[in-house]
Amino acid sequence: TGDQATFNLEISNNGNVVQILTFSIPIGIIDQDSPTFSDYGYIAIESSDVGNFEAPVYDWIEICPYSGGSGTMLDSDHGTSDGYVGIVDLPFMFQYYGKQHNQVSICSNGYLSLGDGKQIFFRNRTIPSGVGPNSMIAPFWDFIKYGDLCHYYDESEHLFIIEWDDFTNQYSYQEETFQVILYDPEFYQTQTGDGKILFQYKEINNVDAGENYATVGIENEAQDEGILMTYANYYHETAHTLQDHSAILFVPLEEPEVGIDDNEISNQDFLFGNYPNPFNSSTMVSFSCHRDIENTEIIIYNIKGQKVKHLVSNSANQLSAGQHSVIWDGRDETGKQVNSGIYFYKLKSGGKFTSVKKMILLR
């Protein structure tokens, strides 16, 4: 899938650990159908990606008044021959790379930045780099002109939408129409609290051979971390060529969390893991129960949090105290083999989640 699996290698001498080395390897087959990952935790999923995840669906939301939409034309706070920037108050707090923002600076040159920034960058560069605004979101950073730039808050769906409508590429004078959608984190919650971001391309022509084509991606405030989909007509190995009627979703990579409450059984009552891990065809999940417990379950989830397999179900009878193990053969509830990738298995006891572990399937 392109995800990175992290391993710890312990080096011992006479039973004493002298060094721990950490390394990563990619999971599965990496190709254009895989999501694009970053060290921080955001991932980019394209509408044309295929795999064990939910890809976005292109669904254009027209907001430009001149095209029949209900949006507001952007007021320019600062403009030169290189373009213009308008600063807009966001209708909700938006967390991006761990920082809360209540304003967005929108530039005519196909990018926006979180916060109050008036500097204009018409000559695009790669991501990450020290050139460009801080906390940048770049659906199509290039020198483009003569279009309509507008914004709109969809209160019912809790979306803030920015649209570049019928802009002209300065290299070949072809049209560019695209939009960015920010999801209100209060209504579209993520484990990290960072907000979801969607790029949509109605008509796109990445043809600026004279000035490094366009830059597409996201970048943090320090400009040392981000996801680059394309720059200078170079595409990430997991990215598809920009095309009309396509979408890219940037979303934090999440792992199921452990739920804790005052009545929960002590974590000391259960110890479990799986071996081998990573595994190819099957793996054994082992755990110990220090007393008889009702309603004990082990459930396997995929990387999107969707249930794959109910591995253990002890709802009718008590699970006796002692050691237990169960084998997962890499199949879902229907008996179909699942794809290579990262999976999570969760122990649930007495209606309360007590522990979560990660396993890696390599086919």
PDB file of C-alpha atoms in Angstrom, residues 111-114 133-138 217-221:
ATOM      1  CA  TYR A 111      -2.375  28.278  -2.958  1.00  0.00           C
ATOM      2  CA  LEU A 112      -3.531  29.313   0.484  1.00  0.00           C
ATOM      3  CA  SER A 113      -1.873  29.479   3.877  1.00  0.00           C
ATOM      4  CA  LEU A 114      -3.278  29.207   7.374  1.00  0.00           C
ATOM      5  CA  PRO A 133       4.232  30.843   2.805  1.00  0.00           C
ATOM      6  CA  ASN A 134       4.162  29.057   6.147  1.00  0.00           C
ATOM      7  CA  SER A 135       1.439  26.454   6.712  1.00  0.00           C
ATOM      8  CA  MET A 136       0.782  26.220   2.983  1.00  0.00           C
ATOM      9  CA  ILE A 137      -1.958  24.282   1.212  1.00  0.00           C
ATOM     10  CA  ALA A 138      -1.226  24.173  -2.515  1.00  0.00           C
ATOM     11  CA  GLY A 217       0.820  19.385  -1.881  1.00  0.00           C
ATOM     12  CA  ILE A 218       0.719  20.534   1.735  1.00  0.00           C
ATOM     13  CA  GLU A 219       3.421  21.871   4.073  1.00  0.00           C
ATOM     14  CA  ASN A 220       3.763  22.654   7.779  1.00  0.00           C
ATOM     15  CA  GLU A 221       4.534  26.001   9.403  1.00  0.00           C
TER      16      GLU A 221
END
